[in-house]
Amino acid sequence: MKDKKKKHIADVERFISGASLAPDASSVIISYDEAVDSPISHVVEIDIQSKKVKPLLDSAGIYSKIRSVKFDENKDGFYFLSSIIDGNKRYSILEMPKESVLSYYDITKNKVRNVWRAEKSVIVNYSAEHF
């Protein structure tokens, strides 16, 4: 590869827990936490050309610590990991979550569906190739 291309997309001053480039390379999604010890997470999409930031998903209800976002092959949605924590105000990485969940967020329908759950465990990685 003689012509390696690099492009500055955006400066983000957050604790980023995941990033995924769209299949058409038009945007990138990132997941980030409000603070390292906060269970509150956000997912946003950044348009590469305009640099506009579009909120997609905030942790709400039982989903906390959203991480490892990955666009699907059609850019219709994305997979992500999250932890279910028993209502604690602050989060510690030393605490075992009640459950870890692999979920899919459908952008057009604005709906989350759970793909797989692991009780009293932490899912650290996955491959979304076969879902």
PDB file of N, CA and C in Angstrom, residues 16-90:
ATOM      1  N   ILE A  16     -13.794   7.039  25.576  1.00  0.00           N
ATOM      2  CA  ILE A  16     -14.372   6.292  24.455  1.00  0.00           C
ATOM      3  C   ILE A  16     -14.234   4.799  24.722  1.00  0.00           C
ATOM      4  N   SER A  17     -15.374   4.105  24.615  1.00  0.00           N
ATOM      5  CA  SER A  17     -15.393   2.671  24.887  1.00  0.00           C
ATOM      6  C   SER A  17     -15.641   1.843  23.632  1.00  0.00           C
ATOM      7  N   GLY A  18     -15.737   2.501  22.478  1.00  0.00           N
ATOM      8  CA  GLY A  18     -15.907   1.776  21.234  1.00  0.00           C
ATOM      9  C   GLY A  18     -16.023   2.726  20.061  1.00  0.00           C
ATOM     10  N   ALA A  19     -15.643   2.248  18.871  1.00  0.00           N
ATOM     11  CA  ALA A  19     -15.756   3.034  17.644  1.00  0.00           C
ATOM     12  C   ALA A  19     -15.910   2.080  16.467  1.00  0.00           C
ATOM     13  N   SER A  20     -16.699   2.503  15.481  1.00  0.00           N
ATOM     14  CA  SER A  20     -16.909   1.672  14.300  1.00  0.00           C
ATOM     15  C   SER A  20     -17.110   2.576  13.085  1.00  0.00           C
ATOM     16  N   LEU A  21     -16.349   2.320  12.038  1.00  0.00           N
ATOM     17  CA  LEU A  21     -16.480   3.041  10.784  1.00  0.00           C
ATOM     18  C   LEU A  21     -17.617   2.418   9.976  1.00  0.00           C
ATOM     19  N   ALA A  22     -18.463   3.255   9.384  1.00  0.00           N
ATOM     20  CA  ALA A  22     -19.574   2.768   8.558  1.00  0.00           C
ATOM     21  C   ALA A  22     -19.028   2.005   7.358  1.00  0.00           C
ATOM     22  N   PRO A  23     -19.773   1.008   6.873  1.00  0.00           N
ATOM     23  CA  PRO A  23     -19.310   0.236   5.705  1.00  0.00           C
ATOM     24  C   PRO A  23     -19.025   1.110   4.487  1.00  0.00           C
ATOM     25  N   ASP A  24     -19.747   2.222   4.329  1.00  0.00           N
ATOM     26  CA  ASP A  24     -19.510   3.114   3.192  1.00  0.00           C
ATOM     27  C   ASP A  24     -18.504   4.223   3.529  1.00  0.00           C
ATOM     28  N   ALA A  25     -17.930   4.176   4.718  1.00  0.00           N
ATOM     29  CA  ALA A  25     -16.922   5.134   5.188  1.00  0.00           C
ATOM     30  C   ALA A  25     -17.435   6.573   5.247  1.00  0.00           C
ATOM     31  N   SER A  26     -18.749   6.753   5.356  1.00  0.00           N
ATOM     32  CA  SER A  26     -19.307   8.101   5.413  1.00  0.00           C
ATOM     33  C   SER A  26     -19.414   8.645   6.834  1.00  0.00           C
ATOM     34  N   SER A  27     -19.375   7.763   7.808  1.00  0.00           N
ATOM     35  CA  SER A  27     -19.511   8.189   9.197  1.00  0.00           C
ATOM     36  C   SER A  27     -18.848   7.181  10.128  1.00  0.00           C
ATOM     37  N   VAL A  28     -18.751   7.584  11.373  1.00  0.00           N
ATOM     38  CA  VAL A  28     -18.210   6.716  12.407  1.00  0.00           C
ATOM     39  C   VAL A  28     -19.132   6.826  13.617  1.00  0.00           C
ATOM     40  N   ILE A  29     -19.360   5.700  14.298  1.00  0.00           N
ATOM     41  CA  ILE A  29     -20.101   5.764  15.554  1.00  0.00           C
ATOM     42  C   ILE A  29     -19.115   5.535  16.686  1.00  0.00           C
ATOM     43  N   ILE A  30     -19.353   6.219  17.796  1.00  0.00           N
ATOM     44  CA  ILE A  30     -18.531   6.015  18.978  1.00  0.00           C
ATOM     45  C   ILE A  30     -19.443   5.857  20.186  1.00  0.00           C
ATOM     46  N   SER A  31     -18.989   5.038  21.114  1.00  0.00           N
ATOM     47  CA  SER A  31     -19.662   4.933  22.407  1.00  0.00           C
ATOM     48  C   SER A  31     -18.715   5.539  23.430  1.00  0.00           C
ATOM     49  N   TYR A  32     -19.298   6.258  24.393  1.00  0.00           N
ATOM     50  CA  TYR A  32     -18.473   6.872  25.429  1.00  0.00           C
ATOM     51  C   TYR A  32     -19.264   6.967  26.721  1.00  0.00           C
ATOM     52  N   ASP A  33     -18.548   7.045  27.832  1.00  0.00           N
ATOM     53  CA  ASP A  33     -19.145   7.174  29.153  1.00  0.00           C
ATOM     54  C   ASP A  33     -19.040   8.608  29.617  1.00  0.00           C
ATOM     55  N   GLU A  34     -20.006   9.022  30.449  1.00  0.00           N
ATOM     56  CA  GLU A  34     -19.949  10.378  30.988  1.00  0.00           C
ATOM     57  C   GLU A  34     -18.726  10.562  31.877  1.00  0.00           C
ATOM     58  N   ALA A  35     -18.326   9.515  32.565  1.00  0.00           N
ATOM     59  CA  ALA A  35     -17.109   9.507  33.386  1.00  0.00           C
ATOM     60  C   ALA A  35     -16.688   8.054  33.554  1.00  0.00           C
ATOM     61  N   VAL A  36     -15.455   7.825  33.934  1.00  0.00           N
ATOM     62  CA  VAL A  36     -14.949   6.464  34.075  1.00  0.00           C
ATOM     63  C   VAL A  36     -15.777   5.673  35.080  1.00  0.00           C
ATOM     64  N   ASP A  37     -16.223   6.328  36.161  1.00  0.00           N
ATOM     65  CA  ASP A  37     -16.986   5.633  37.185  1.00  0.00           C
ATOM     66  C   ASP A  37     -18.494   5.819  37.045  1.00  0.00           C
ATOM     67  N   SER A  38     -18.949   6.295  35.902  1.00  0.00           N
ATOM     68  CA  SER A  38     -20.375   6.521  35.671  1.00  0.00           C
ATOM     69  C   SER A  38     -20.959   5.378  34.839  1.00  0.00           C
ATOM     70  N   PRO A  39     -22.152   4.910  35.203  1.00  0.00           N
ATOM     71  CA  PRO A  39     -22.803   3.881  34.386  1.00  0.00           C
ATOM     72  C   PRO A  39     -23.485   4.452  33.142  1.00  0.00           C
ATOM     73  N   ILE A  40     -23.540   5.792  33.033  1.00  0.00           N
ATOM     74  CA  ILE A  40     -24.263   6.431  31.929  1.00  0.00           C
ATOM     75  C   ILE A  40     -23.384   6.506  30.687  1.00  0.00           C
ATOM     76  N   SER A  41     -23.910   5.975  29.588  1.00  0.00           N
ATOM     77  CA  SER A  41     -23.171   5.917  28.322  1.00  0.00           C
ATOM     78  C   SER A  41     -23.982   6.557  27.215  1.00  0.00           C
ATOM     79  N   HIS A  42     -23.287   6.922  26.141  1.00  0.00           N
ATOM     80  CA  HIS A  42     -23.910   7.518  24.969  1.00  0.00           C
ATOM     81  C   HIS A  42     -23.297   6.896  23.714  1.00  0.00           C
ATOM     82  N   VAL A  43     -24.095   6.871  22.644  1.00  0.00           N
ATOM     83  CA  VAL A  43     -23.596   6.491  21.320  1.00  0.00           C
ATOM     84  C   VAL A  43     -23.978   7.611  20.372  1.00  0.00           C
ATOM     85  N   VAL A  44     -22.993   8.103  19.622  1.00  0.00           N
ATOM     86  CA  VAL A  44     -23.227   9.158  18.645  1.00  0.00           C
ATOM     87  C   VAL A  44     -22.627   8.752  17.305  1.00  0.00           C
ATOM     88  N   GLU A  45     -23.171   9.354  16.250  1.00  0.00           N
ATOM     89  CA  GLU A  45     -22.636   9.152  14.904  1.00  0.00           C
ATOM     90  C   GLU A  45     -22.045  10.469  14.443  1.00  0.00           C
ATOM     91  N   ILE A  46     -20.839  10.424  13.914  1.00  0.00           N
ATOM     92  CA  ILE A  46     -20.167  11.618  13.404  1.00  0.00           C
ATOM     93  C   ILE A  46     -20.044  11.488  11.889  1.00  0.00           C
ATOM     94  N   ASP A  47     -20.646  12.417  11.168  1.00  0.00           N
ATOM     95  CA  ASP A  47     -20.546  12.453   9.713  1.00  0.00           C
ATOM     96  C   ASP A  47     -19.131  12.908   9.350  1.00  0.00           C
ATOM     97  N   ILE A  48     -18.454  12.146   8.530  1.00  0.00           N
ATOM     98  CA  ILE A  48     -17.049  12.439   8.216  1.00  0.00           C
ATOM     99  C   ILE A  48     -16.899  13.719   7.402  1.00  0.00           C
ATOM    100  N   GLN A  49     -17.805  13.994   6.466  1.00  0.00           N
ATOM    101  CA  GLN A  49     -17.692  15.199   5.653  1.00  0.00           C
ATOM    102  C   GLN A  49     -18.063  16.462   6.415  1.00  0.00           C
ATOM    103  N   SER A  50     -19.230  16.459   7.042  1.00  0.00           N
ATOM    104  CA  SER A  50     -19.717  17.673   7.707  1.00  0.00           C
ATOM    105  C   SER A  50     -19.235  17.813   9.151  1.00  0.00           C
ATOM    106  N   LYS A  51     -18.764  16.718   9.743  1.00  0.00           N
ATOM    107  CA  LYS A  51     -18.326  16.665  11.157  1.00  0.00           C
ATOM    108  C   LYS A  51     -19.495  16.854  12.127  1.00  0.00           C
ATOM    109  N   LYS A  52     -20.732  16.757  11.646  1.00  0.00           N
ATOM    110  CA  LYS A  52     -21.899  16.886  12.513  1.00  0.00           C
ATOM    111  C   LYS A  52     -22.043  15.637  13.386  1.00  0.00           C
ATOM    112  N   VAL A  53     -22.432  15.872  14.631  1.00  0.00           N
ATOM    113  CA  VAL A  53     -22.600  14.798  15.604  1.00  0.00           C
ATOM    114  C   VAL A  53     -24.090  14.567  15.810  1.00  0.00           C
ATOM    115  N   LYS A  54     -24.517  13.313  15.622  1.00  0.00           N
ATOM    116  CA  LYS A  54     -25.921  12.958  15.774  1.00  0.00           C
ATOM    117  C   LYS A  54     -26.058  11.939  16.908  1.00  0.00           C
ATOM    118  N   PRO A  55     -26.785  12.273  17.980  1.00  0.00           N
ATOM    119  CA  PRO A  55     -27.003  11.303  19.053  1.00  0.00           C
ATOM    120  C   PRO A  55     -27.832  10.122  18.545  1.00  0.00           C
ATOM    121  N   LEU A  56     -27.425   8.901  18.891  1.00  0.00           N
ATOM    122  CA  LEU A  56     -28.165   7.716  18.476  1.00  0.00           C
ATOM    123  C   LEU A  56     -28.810   6.989  19.650  1.00  0.00           C
ATOM    124  N   LEU A  57     -28.056   6.814  20.727  1.00  0.00           N
ATOM    125  CA  LEU A  57     -28.547   5.995  21.837  1.00  0.00           C
ATOM    126  C   LEU A  57     -27.891   6.458  23.129  1.00  0.00           C
ATOM    127  N   ASP A  58     -28.696   6.579  24.167  1.00  0.00           N
ATOM    128  CA  ASP A  58     -28.196   6.857  25.510  1.00  0.00           C
ATOM    129  C   ASP A  58     -28.537   5.668  26.383  1.00  0.00           C
ATOM    130  N   SER A  59     -27.677   5.390  27.336  1.00  0.00           N
ATOM    131  CA  SER A  59     -28.012   4.305  28.249  1.00  0.00           C
ATOM    132  C   SER A  59     -29.233   4.730  29.043  1.00  0.00           C
ATOM    133  N   ALA A  60     -30.192   3.880  29.056  1.00  0.00           N
ATOM    134  CA  ALA A  60     -31.440   4.182  29.758  1.00  0.00           C
ATOM    135  C   ALA A  60     -31.959   2.891  30.370  1.00  0.00           C
ATOM    136  N   GLY A  61     -32.669   3.025  31.455  1.00  0.00           N
ATOM    137  CA  GLY A  61     -33.216   1.832  32.080  1.00  0.00           C
ATOM    138  C   GLY A  61     -32.123   0.939  32.606  1.00  0.00           C
ATOM    139  N   ILE A  62     -32.118  -0.292  32.167  1.00  0.00           N
ATOM    140  CA  ILE A  62     -31.185  -1.266  32.725  1.00  0.00           C
ATOM    141  C   ILE A  62     -29.840  -1.323  32.014  1.00  0.00           C
ATOM    142  N   TYR A  63     -29.713  -0.747  30.823  1.00  0.00           N
ATOM    143  CA  TYR A  63     -28.452  -0.842  30.084  1.00  0.00           C
ATOM    144  C   TYR A  63     -27.465   0.208  30.578  1.00  0.00           C
ATOM    145  N   SER A  64     -26.303  -0.232  31.003  1.00  0.00           N
ATOM    146  CA  SER A  64     -25.252   0.671  31.467  1.00  0.00           C
ATOM    147  C   SER A  64     -23.942   0.288  30.804  1.00  0.00           C
ATOM    148  N   LYS A  65     -23.012   1.225  30.810  1.00  0.00           N
ATOM    149  CA  LYS A  65     -21.668   0.987  30.265  1.00  0.00           C
ATOM    150  C   LYS A  65     -21.722   0.411  28.844  1.00  0.00           C
ATOM    151  N   ILE A  66     -22.384   1.132  27.936  1.00  0.00           N
ATOM    152  CA  ILE A  66     -22.442   0.721  26.529  1.00  0.00           C
ATOM    153  C   ILE A  66     -21.033   0.792  25.960  1.00  0.00           C
ATOM    154  N   ARG A  67     -20.623  -0.256  25.241  1.00  0.00           N
ATOM    155  CA  ARG A  67     -19.259  -0.334  24.733  1.00  0.00           C
ATOM    156  C   ARG A  67     -19.211  -1.226  23.483  1.00  0.00           C
ATOM    157  N   SER A  68     -18.074  -1.223  22.831  1.00  0.00           N
ATOM    158  CA  SER A  68     -17.800  -2.108  21.684  1.00  0.00           C
ATOM    159  C   SER A  68     -18.871  -2.024  20.596  1.00  0.00           C
ATOM    160  N   VAL A  69     -19.175  -0.815  20.156  1.00  0.00           N
ATOM    161  CA  VAL A  69     -20.167  -0.635  19.094  1.00  0.00           C
ATOM    162  C   VAL A  69     -19.600  -1.119  17.764  1.00  0.00           C
ATOM    163  N   LYS A  70     -20.480  -1.693  16.912  1.00  0.00           N
ATOM    164  CA  LYS A  70     -20.061  -2.163  15.592  1.00  0.00           C
ATOM    165  C   LYS A  70     -21.236  -2.047  14.623  1.00  0.00           C
ATOM    166  N   PHE A  71     -21.055  -1.201  13.572  1.00  0.00           N
ATOM    167  CA  PHE A  71     -22.072  -1.083  12.532  1.00  0.00           C
ATOM    168  C   PHE A  71     -22.369  -2.441  11.918  1.00  0.00           C
ATOM    169  N   ASP A  72     -23.623  -2.678  11.510  1.00  0.00           N
ATOM    170  CA  ASP A  72     -23.912  -3.866  10.716  1.00  0.00           C
ATOM    171  C   ASP A  72     -23.482  -3.595   9.273  1.00  0.00           C
ATOM    172  N   GLU A  73     -23.578  -4.597   8.431  1.00  0.00           N
ATOM    173  CA  GLU A  73     -23.052  -4.479   7.070  1.00  0.00           C
ATOM    174  C   GLU A  73     -23.831  -3.511   6.188  1.00  0.00           C
ATOM    175  N   ASN A  74     -25.064  -3.144   6.562  1.00  0.00           N
ATOM    176  CA  ASN A  74     -25.874  -2.232   5.753  1.00  0.00           C
ATOM    177  C   ASN A  74     -26.017  -0.835   6.346  1.00  0.00           C
ATOM    178  N   LYS A  75     -25.411  -0.602   7.503  1.00  0.00           N
ATOM    179  CA  LYS A  75     -25.514   0.669   8.220  1.00  0.00           C
ATOM    180  C   LYS A  75     -26.956   0.951   8.673  1.00  0.00           C
ATOM    181  N   ASP A  76     -27.732  -0.129   8.867  1.00  0.00           N
ATOM    182  CA  ASP A  76     -29.105   0.007   9.361  1.00  0.00           C
ATOM    183  C   ASP A  76     -29.155   0.071  10.884  1.00  0.00           C
ATOM    184  N   GLY A  77     -28.083  -0.354  11.506  1.00  0.00           N
ATOM    185  CA  GLY A  77     -28.022  -0.392  12.956  1.00  0.00           C
ATOM    186  C   GLY A  77     -26.640  -0.796  13.406  1.00  0.00           C
ATOM    187  N   PHE A  78     -26.520  -1.084  14.700  1.00  0.00           N
ATOM    188  CA  PHE A  78     -25.225  -1.487  15.228  1.00  0.00           C
ATOM    189  C   PHE A  78     -25.396  -2.419  16.423  1.00  0.00           C
ATOM    190  N   TYR A  79     -24.391  -3.243  16.625  1.00  0.00           N
ATOM    191  CA  TYR A  79     -24.325  -4.121  17.784  1.00  0.00           C
ATOM    192  C   TYR A  79     -23.560  -3.390  18.881  1.00  0.00           C
ATOM    193  N   PHE A  80     -23.836  -3.766  20.125  1.00  0.00           N
ATOM    194  CA  PHE A  80     -23.108  -3.188  21.241  1.00  0.00           C
ATOM    195  C   PHE A  80     -23.187  -4.098  22.455  1.00  0.00           C
ATOM    196  N   LEU A  81     -22.249  -3.923  23.343  1.00  0.00           N
ATOM    197  CA  LEU A  81     -22.251  -4.617  24.624  1.00  0.00           C
ATOM    198  C   LEU A  81     -22.696  -3.644  25.699  1.00  0.00           C
ATOM    199  N   SER A  82     -23.331  -4.157  26.736  1.00  0.00           N
ATOM    200  CA  SER A  82     -23.685  -3.340  27.891  1.00  0.00           C
ATOM    201  C   SER A  82     -23.730  -4.236  29.121  1.00  0.00           C
ATOM    202  N   SER A  83     -23.770  -3.604  30.270  1.00  0.00           N
ATOM    203  CA  SER A  83     -23.854  -4.329  31.533  1.00  0.00           C
ATOM    204  C   SER A  83     -25.124  -3.922  32.250  1.00  0.00           C
ATOM    205  N   ILE A  84     -25.702  -4.870  32.941  1.00  0.00           N
ATOM    206  CA  ILE A  84     -26.865  -4.590  33.775  1.00  0.00           C
ATOM    207  C   ILE A  84     -26.372  -4.560  35.206  1.00  0.00           C
ATOM    208  N   ILE A  85     -26.539  -3.401  35.837  1.00  0.00           N
ATOM    209  CA  ILE A  85     -26.028  -3.176  37.180  1.00  0.00           C
ATOM    210  C   ILE A  85     -27.221  -2.944  38.100  1.00  0.00           C
ATOM    211  N   ASP A  86     -27.165  -3.465  39.301  1.00  0.00           N
ATOM    212  CA  ASP A  86     -28.272  -3.357  40.253  1.00  0.00           C
ATOM    213  C   ASP A  86     -28.429  -1.958  40.817  1.00  0.00           C
ATOM    214  N   GLY A  87     -28.788  -0.991  40.003  1.00  0.00           N
ATOM    215  CA  GLY A  87     -29.169   0.330  40.446  1.00  0.00           C
ATOM    216  C   GLY A  87     -28.139   1.137  41.213  1.00  0.00           C
ATOM    217  N   ASN A  88     -26.872   0.812  41.101  1.00  0.00           N
ATOM    218  CA  ASN A  88     -25.857   1.598  41.805  1.00  0.00           C
ATOM    219  C   ASN A  88     -25.725   2.984  41.187  1.00  0.00           C
ATOM    220  N   LYS A  89     -25.447   3.963  42.013  1.00  0.00           N
ATOM    221  CA  LYS A  89     -25.270   5.340  41.516  1.00  0.00           C
ATOM    222  C   LYS A  89     -23.933   5.483  40.784  1.00  0.00           C
ATOM    223  N   ARG A  90     -22.884   4.882  41.294  1.00  0.00           N
ATOM    224  CA  ARG A  90     -21.564   4.933  40.663  1.00  0.00           C
ATOM    225  C   ARG A  90     -21.178   3.524  40.250  1.00  0.00           C
TER     226      ARG A  90
END
